[in-house]
Short mmCIF file of C-alpha atoms in Angstrom, two decimals:
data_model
loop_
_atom_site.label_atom_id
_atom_site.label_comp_id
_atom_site.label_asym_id
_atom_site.label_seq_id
_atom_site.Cartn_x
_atom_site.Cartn_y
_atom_site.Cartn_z
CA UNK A 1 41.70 99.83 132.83
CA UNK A 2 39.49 102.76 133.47
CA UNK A 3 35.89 102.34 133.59
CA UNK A 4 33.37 105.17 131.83
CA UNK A 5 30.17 105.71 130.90
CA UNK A 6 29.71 107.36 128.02
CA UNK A 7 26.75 109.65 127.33
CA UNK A 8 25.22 110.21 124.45
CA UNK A 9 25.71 113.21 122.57
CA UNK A 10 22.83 114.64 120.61
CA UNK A 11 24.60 115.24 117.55
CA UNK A 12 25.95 111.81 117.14
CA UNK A 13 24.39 108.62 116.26
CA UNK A 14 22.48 105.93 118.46
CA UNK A 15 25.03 103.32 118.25
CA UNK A 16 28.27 105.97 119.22
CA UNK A 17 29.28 108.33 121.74
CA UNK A 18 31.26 110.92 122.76
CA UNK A 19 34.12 109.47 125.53
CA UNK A 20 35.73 111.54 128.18
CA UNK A 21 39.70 110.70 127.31
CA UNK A 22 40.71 111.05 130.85
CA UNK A 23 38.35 108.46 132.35
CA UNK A 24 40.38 106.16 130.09
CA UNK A 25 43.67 106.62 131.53
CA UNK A 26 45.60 108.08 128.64
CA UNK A 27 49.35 108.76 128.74
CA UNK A 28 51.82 111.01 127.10
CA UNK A 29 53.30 109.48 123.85
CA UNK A 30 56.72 107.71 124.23
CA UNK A 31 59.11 106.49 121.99
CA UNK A 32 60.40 102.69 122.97
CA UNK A 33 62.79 100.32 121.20
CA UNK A 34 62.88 96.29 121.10
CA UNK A 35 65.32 93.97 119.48
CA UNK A 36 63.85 90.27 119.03
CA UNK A 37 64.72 87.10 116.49
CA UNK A 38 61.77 86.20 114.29
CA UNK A 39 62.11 82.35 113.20
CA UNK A 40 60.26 81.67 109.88
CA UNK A 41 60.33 77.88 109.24
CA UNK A 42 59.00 77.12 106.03
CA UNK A 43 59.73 73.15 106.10
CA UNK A 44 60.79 70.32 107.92
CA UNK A 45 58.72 68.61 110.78
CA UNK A 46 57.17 70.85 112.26
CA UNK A 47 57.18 74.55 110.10
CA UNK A 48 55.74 77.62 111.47
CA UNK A 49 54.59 78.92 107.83
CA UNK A 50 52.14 76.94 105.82
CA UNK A 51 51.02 78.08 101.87
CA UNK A 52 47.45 78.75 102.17
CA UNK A 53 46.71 79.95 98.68
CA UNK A 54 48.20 80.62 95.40
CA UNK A 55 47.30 81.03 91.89
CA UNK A 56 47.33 78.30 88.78
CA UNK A 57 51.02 80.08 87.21
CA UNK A 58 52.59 80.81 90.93
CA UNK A 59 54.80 77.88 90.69
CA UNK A 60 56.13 78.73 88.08
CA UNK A 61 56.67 82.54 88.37
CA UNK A 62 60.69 83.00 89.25
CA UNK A 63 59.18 85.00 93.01
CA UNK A 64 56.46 82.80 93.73
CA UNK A 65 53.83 85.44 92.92
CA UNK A 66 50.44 84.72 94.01
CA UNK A 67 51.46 82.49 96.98
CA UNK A 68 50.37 82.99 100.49
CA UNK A 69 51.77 82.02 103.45
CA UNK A 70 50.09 82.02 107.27
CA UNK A 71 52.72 81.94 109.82
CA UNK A 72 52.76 81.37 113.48
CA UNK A 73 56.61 82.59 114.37
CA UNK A 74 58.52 82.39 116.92
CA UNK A 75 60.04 85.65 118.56
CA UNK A 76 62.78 85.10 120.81
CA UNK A 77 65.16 87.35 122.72
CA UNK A 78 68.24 85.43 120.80
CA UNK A 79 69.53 84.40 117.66
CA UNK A 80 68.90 80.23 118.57
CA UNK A 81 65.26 79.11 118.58
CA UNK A 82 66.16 77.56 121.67
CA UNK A 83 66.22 81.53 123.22
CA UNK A 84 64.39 82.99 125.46
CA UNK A 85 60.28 82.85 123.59
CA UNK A 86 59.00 86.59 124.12
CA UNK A 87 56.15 86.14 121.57
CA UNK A 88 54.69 85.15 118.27
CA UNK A 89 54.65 86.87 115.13
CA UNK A 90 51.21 85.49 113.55
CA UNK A 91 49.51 86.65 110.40
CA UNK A 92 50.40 86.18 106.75
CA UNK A 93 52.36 87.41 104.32
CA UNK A 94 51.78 86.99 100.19
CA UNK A 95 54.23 87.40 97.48
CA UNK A 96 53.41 90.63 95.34
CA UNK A 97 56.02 91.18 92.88
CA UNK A 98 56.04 89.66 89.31
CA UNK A 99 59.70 90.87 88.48
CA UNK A 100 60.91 91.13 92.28
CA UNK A 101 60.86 88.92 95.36
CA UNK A 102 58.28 91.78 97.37
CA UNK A 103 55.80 90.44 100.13
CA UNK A 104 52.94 92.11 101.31
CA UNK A 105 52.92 91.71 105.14
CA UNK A 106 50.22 91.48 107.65
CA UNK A 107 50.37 90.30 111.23
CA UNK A 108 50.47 90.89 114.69
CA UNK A 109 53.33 90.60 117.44
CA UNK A 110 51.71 89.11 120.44
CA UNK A 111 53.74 89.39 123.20
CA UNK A 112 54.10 86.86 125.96
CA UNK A 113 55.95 87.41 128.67
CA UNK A 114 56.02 90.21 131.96
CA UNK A 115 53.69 92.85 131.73
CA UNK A 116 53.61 93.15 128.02
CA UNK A 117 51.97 89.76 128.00
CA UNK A 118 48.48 89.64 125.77
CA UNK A 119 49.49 93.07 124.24
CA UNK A 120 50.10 92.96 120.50
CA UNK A 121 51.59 95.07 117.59
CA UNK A 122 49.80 95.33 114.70
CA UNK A 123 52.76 95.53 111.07
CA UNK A 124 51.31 96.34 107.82
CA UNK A 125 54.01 96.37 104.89
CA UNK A 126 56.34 96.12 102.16
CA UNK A 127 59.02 93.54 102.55
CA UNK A 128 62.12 92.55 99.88
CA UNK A 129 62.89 89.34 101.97
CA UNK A 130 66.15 88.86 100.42
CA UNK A 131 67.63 92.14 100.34
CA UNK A 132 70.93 92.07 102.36
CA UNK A 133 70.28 95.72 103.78
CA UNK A 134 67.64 96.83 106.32
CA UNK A 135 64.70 96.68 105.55
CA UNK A 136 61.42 99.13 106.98
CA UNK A 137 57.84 97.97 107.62
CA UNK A 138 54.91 100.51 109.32
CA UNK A 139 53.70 99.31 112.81
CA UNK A 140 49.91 100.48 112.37
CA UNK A 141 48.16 100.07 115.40
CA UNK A 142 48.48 97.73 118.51
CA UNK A 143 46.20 96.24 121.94
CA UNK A 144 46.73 96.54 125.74
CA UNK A 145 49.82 98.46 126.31
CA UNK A 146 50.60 98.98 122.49
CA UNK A 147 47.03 100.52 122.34
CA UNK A 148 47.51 103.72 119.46
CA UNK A 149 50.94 102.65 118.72
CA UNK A 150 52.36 103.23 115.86
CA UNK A 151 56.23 104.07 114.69
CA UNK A 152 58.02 100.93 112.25
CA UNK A 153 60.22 98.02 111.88
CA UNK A 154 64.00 97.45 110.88
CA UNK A 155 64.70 94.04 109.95
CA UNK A 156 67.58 92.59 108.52
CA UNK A 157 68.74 88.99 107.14
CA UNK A 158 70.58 87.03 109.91
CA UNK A 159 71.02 83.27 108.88
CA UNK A 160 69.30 81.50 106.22
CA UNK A 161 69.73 77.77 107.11
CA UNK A 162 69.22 75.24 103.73
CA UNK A 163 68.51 71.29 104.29
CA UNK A 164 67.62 68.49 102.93
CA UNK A 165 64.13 67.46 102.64
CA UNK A 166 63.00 63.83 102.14
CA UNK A 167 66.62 63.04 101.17
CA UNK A 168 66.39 65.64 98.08
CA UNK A 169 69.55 67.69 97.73
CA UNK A 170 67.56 70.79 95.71
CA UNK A 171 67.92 73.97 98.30
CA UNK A 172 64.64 73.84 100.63
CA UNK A 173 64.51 77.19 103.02
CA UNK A 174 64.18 75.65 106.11
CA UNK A 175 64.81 78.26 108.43
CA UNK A 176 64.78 82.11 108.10
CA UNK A 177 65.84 83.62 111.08
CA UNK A 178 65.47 87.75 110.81
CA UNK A 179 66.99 90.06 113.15
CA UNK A 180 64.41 93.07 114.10
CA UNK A 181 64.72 96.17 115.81
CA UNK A 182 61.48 97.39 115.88
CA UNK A 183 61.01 100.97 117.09
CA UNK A 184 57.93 101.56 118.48
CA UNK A 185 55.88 104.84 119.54
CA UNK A 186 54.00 103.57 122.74
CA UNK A 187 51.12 106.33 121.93
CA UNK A 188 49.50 107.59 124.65
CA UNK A 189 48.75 104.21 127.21
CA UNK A 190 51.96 103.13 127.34
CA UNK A 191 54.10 104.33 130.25
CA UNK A 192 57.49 103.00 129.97
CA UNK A 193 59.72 102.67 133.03
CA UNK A 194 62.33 101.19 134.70
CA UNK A 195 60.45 97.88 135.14
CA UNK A 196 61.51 97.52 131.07
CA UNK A 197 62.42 93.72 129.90
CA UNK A 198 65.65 92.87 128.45
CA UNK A 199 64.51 93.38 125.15
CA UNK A 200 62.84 96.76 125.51
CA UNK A 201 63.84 100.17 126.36
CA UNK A 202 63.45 103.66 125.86
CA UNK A 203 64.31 106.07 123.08
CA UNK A 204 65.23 109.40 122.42
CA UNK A 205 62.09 110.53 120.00
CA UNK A 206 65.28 113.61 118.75
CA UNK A 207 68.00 111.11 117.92
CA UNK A 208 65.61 109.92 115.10
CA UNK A 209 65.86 113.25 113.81
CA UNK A 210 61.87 113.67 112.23
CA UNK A 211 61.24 116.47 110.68
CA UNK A 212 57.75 118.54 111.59
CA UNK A 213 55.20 117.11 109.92
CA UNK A 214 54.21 117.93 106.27
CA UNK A 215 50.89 117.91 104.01
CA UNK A 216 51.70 116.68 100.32
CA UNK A 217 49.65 116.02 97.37
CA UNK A 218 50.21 113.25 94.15
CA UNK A 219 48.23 112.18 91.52
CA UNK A 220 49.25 109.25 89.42
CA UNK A 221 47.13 106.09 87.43
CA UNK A 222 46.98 102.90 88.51
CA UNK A 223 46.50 99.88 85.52
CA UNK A 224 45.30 96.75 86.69
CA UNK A 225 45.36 94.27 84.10
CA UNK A 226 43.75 90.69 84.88
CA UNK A 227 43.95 88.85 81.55
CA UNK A 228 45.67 88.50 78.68
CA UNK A 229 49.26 87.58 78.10
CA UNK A 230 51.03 89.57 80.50
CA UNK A 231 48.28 90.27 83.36
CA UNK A 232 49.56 92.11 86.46
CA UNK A 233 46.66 90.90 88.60
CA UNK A 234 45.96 86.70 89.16
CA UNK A 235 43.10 84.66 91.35
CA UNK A 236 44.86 83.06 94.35
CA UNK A 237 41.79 82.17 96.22
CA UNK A 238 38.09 82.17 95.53
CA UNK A 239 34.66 79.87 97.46
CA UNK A 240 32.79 77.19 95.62
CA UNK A 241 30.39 79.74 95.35
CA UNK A 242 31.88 82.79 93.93
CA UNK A 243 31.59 82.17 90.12
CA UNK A 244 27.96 82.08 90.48
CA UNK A 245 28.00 85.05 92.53
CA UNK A 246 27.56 88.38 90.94
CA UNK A 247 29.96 90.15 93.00
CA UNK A 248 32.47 87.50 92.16
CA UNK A 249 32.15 87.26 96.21
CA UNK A 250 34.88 85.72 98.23
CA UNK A 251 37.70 86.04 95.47
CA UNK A 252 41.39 86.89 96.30
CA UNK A 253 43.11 88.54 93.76
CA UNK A 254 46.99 89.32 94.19
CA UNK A 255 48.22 92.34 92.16
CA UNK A 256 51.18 94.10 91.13
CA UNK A 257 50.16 96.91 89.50
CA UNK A 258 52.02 99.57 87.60
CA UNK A 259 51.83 103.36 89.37
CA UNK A 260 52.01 105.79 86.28
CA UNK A 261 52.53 109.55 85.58
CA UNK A 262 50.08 109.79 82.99
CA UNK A 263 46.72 107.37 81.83
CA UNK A 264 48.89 105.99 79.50
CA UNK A 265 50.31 102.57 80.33
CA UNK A 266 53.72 103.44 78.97
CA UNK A 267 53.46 107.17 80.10
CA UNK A 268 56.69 106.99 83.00
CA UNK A 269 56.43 104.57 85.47
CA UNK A 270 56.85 106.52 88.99
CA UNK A 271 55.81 102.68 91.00
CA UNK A 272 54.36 99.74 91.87
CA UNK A 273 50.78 98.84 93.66
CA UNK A 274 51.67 95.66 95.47
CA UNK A 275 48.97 94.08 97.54
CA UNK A 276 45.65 92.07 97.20
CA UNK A 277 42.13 93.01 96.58
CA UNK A 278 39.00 90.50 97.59
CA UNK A 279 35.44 90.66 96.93
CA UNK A 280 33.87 91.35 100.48
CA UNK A 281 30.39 92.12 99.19
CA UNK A 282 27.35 89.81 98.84
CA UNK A 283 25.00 92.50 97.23
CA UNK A 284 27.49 95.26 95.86
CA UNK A 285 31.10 95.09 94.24
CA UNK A 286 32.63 96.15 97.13
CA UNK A 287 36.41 95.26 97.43
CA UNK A 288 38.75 95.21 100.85
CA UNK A 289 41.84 96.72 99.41
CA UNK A 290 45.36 95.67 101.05
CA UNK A 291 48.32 97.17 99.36
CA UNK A 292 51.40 98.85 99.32
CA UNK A 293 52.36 101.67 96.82
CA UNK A 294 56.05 101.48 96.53
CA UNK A 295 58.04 104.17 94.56
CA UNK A 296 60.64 103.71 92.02
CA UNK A 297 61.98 107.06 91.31
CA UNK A 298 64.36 109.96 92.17
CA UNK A 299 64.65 110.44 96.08
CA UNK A 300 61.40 108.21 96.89
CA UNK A 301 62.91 105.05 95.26
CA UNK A 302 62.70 102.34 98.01
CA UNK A 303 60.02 104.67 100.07
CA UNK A 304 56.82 103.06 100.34
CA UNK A 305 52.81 103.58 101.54
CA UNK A 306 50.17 101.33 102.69
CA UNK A 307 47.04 101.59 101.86
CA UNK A 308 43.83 99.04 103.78
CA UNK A 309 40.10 100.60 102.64
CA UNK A 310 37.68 99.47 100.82
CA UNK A 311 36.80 100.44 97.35
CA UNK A 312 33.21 100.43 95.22
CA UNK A 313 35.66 98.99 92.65
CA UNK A 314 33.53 100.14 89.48
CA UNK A 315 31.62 103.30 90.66
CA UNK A 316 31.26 106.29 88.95
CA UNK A 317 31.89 108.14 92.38
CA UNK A 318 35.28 109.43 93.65
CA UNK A 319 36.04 106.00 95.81
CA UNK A 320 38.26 106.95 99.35
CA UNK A 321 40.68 104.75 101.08
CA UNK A 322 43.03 105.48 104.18
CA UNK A 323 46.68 105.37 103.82
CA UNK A 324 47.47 103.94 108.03
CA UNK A 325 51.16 103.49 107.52
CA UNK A 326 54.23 104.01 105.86
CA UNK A 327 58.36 104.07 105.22
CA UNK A 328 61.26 105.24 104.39
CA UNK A 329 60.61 109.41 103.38
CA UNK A 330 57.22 108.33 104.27
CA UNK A 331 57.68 107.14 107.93
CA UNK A 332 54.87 107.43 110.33
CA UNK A 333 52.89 108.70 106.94
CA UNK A 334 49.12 109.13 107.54
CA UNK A 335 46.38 110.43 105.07
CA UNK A 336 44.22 108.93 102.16
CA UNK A 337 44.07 108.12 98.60
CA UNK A 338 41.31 109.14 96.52
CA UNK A 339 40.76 106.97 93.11
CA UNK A 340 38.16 107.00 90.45
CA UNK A 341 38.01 104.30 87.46
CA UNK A 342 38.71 106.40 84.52
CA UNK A 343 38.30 103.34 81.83
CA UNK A 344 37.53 100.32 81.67
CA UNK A 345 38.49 98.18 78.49
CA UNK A 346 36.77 94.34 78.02
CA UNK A 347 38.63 93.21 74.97
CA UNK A 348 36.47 90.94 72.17
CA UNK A 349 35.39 87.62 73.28
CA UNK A 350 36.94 87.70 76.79
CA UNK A 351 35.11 88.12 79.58
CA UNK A 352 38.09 89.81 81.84
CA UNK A 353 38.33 93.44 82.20
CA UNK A 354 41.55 94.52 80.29
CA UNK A 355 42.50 96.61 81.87
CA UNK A 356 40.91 99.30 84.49
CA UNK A 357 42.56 102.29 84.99
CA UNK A 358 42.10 104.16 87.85
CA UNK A 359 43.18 107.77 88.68
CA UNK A 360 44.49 108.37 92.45
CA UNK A 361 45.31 111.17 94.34
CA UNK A 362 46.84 110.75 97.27
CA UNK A 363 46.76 113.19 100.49
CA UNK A 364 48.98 112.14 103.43
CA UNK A 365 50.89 113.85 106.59
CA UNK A 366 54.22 112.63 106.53
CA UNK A 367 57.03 113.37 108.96
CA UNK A 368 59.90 113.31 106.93
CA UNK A 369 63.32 112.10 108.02
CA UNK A 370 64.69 114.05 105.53
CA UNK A 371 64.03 117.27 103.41
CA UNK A 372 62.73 116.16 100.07
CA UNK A 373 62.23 117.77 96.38
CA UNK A 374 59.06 118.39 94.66
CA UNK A 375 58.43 116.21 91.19
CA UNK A 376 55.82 117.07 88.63
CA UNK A 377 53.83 114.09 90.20
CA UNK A 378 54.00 115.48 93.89
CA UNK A 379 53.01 119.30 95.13
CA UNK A 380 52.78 120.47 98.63
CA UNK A 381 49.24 121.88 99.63
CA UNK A 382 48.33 124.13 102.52
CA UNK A 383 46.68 122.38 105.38
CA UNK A 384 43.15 123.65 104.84
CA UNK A 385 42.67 122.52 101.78
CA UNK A 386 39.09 120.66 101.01
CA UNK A 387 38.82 116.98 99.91
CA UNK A 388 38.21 116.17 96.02
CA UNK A 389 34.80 116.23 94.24
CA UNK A 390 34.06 114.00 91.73
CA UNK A 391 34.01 116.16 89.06
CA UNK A 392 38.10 116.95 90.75
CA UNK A 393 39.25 113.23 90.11
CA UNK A 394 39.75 112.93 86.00
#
């Protein structure tokens, strides 16, 4: 890797500088594709994917909301886990839908092998594990030769094997093998050549068939409802420490929040907010956010954004968060959502907020795959336009 020395520019802080992009060796953008196995072994002798957390009612819920799972995959250049290992798909994934089987993803692809080895791609997603069509998560960033990358996953279902466990004949899912074609932009450090593995090789960035990138605009409420008898956000972790913290620090709370139209709860639902939120902040309620807004209607149903920020959960001040992936119309989406808390309602005698409502707009470049219609929820807006005061949100 290139070595530099960066100076310090006047203008900018103490602790950051301006870099000279040359001195670090940066490439033209290119467009590679890779086709791997992912083996997700959930039980047996020696599983790859262990529950880590999960809430008091997740056994019980019909999609296992609540429960996390860390996994160390394997990734192997054929459908038999005896293939050829090329990496490890490590990270987690949590189930985030109450009424569907939806996971929020997060993990890396470390490669191992030739001269991708000890580079990684970083996925941030949606994922309906048991659809039987393909299926589209964001690649978000990535290290050594993935460095900038971004682009997305296919996946699709290729053999669910069931067995018994300890002599029980109920179904266990002991092996979820998923077939992935995962189409990559190698942004700017990767130079792809002939020197390509089996698994890898280059694509033709036209016969995806983007459109040029486009600036759009929606505002919508999001209602996130953690008591009462039909809550849409539970605890699935927390420290022996955080109920005596004021911050509620270290909590884990898995949501799956309704995306409205309106303020009102049953104003039309246009989505869902599927994701997690956790206390990060000793001194201040200051949330990391983890989500995925997936859309429900008209030509976006199935299209999805996600959203990692952090969020002054109960300030008065227009909160910002940045939107670093996306799919379907929303494919290679970048941008930021803008929320407020409009209300907040603490019913008699119960402690719990029930439930906050927050107001979001949403700004994001998006290179559509396909043209698209406007809704009364989404407007295109020119490229110069300014960010949101507060007195803009609500």
């Amino acid at each position: 890797m290139a070595e530099y020395n960066p100076k310090i520019d006047r203008r900018s802080q103490t602790f950051g500088g301006v870099l000279s992009l040359p001195k670090l060796g940066l490439k033209t953008e290119k467009l590679s594709h890779f086709h791997m196995y992912w083996h997700d072994v959930v039980a047996g002798p020696k599983p790859t994917a262990v529950v880590v957390a999960k809430a008091p009612t997740t056994s019980k819920s019909n999609n296992y909301f609540g429960g996390v799972v860390m996994i160390d995959d394997a990734l192997t250049e054929g459908p038999e886990s005896s293939s050829r290992l090329i990496g490890r798909a490590q990270g987690f994934y949590a189930s985030a839908g109450i009424h569907e089987a939806a996971t929020l993803v997060n993990m890396n692809f470390v490669f191992l092998v030739g001269k991708y080895n000890g580079s990684s791609l970083c996925i941030m997603g949606r994922d309906k594990t048991l659809s039987p069509g393909v299926r589209e998560m964001p690649i978000v960033g990535g290290s050594g030769l993935f460095r900038f990358a971004r682009g997305y996953i296919l996946s699709l279902n290729y053999q669910f094997v069931m067995a018994k466990i300890h002599s029980k004949s109920a179904l266990s899912l002991a092996t979820l093998s998923l077939l992935f074609a995962i189409l990559c932009i190698n942004c700017i450090i990767v130079a792809v050549d002939g020197e390509l593995q089996t698994f890898g090789r280059v694509l033709n960035p036209t016969d995806l068939g983007p459109k040029k990138e486009k600036l759009s605009h929606f505002l919508m409420y999001r209602h996130d409802i953690v008591s009462g008898p039909n809550p849409t956000a539970i605890e699935v972790a927390s420290a022996s420490t955080t109920r005596n913290s004021s911050t509620f620090f270290g909590g884990v709370v898995m949501m799956d929040d309704p995306l409205t139209e309106g303020p009102e709860l049953s104003s039309k639902l246009i989505g869902r907010a599927q994701g997690f939120y956790a206390s990060a902040g000793i001194n201040e309620l200051a949330m990391l956010v983890n989500m995925n807004f997936a859309f429900m209607v008209g030509e976006y149903n199935g299209s999805t954004i996600s959203i990692m920020g952090r969020d002054a959960l109960l300030s008065e001040k227009v909160q910002e968060m940045p939107i670093v992936g996306g799919a379907g119309l929303f494919r290679f989406a970048r941008g930021y959502v803008q929320v407020r808390t409009q209300k907040v309602n603490v019913t008699s005698g119960d402690d719990n907020l029930i439930p906050e409502l927050g107001s979001l707009r949403i700004h994001l470049f998006t290179r559509l795959v396909r043209d698209h219609k406007r809704t009364k929820w989404l407007s295109a807006i020119p490229t110069n336009s300014g960010g949101l005061s507060d007195a803009a949100v609500g």
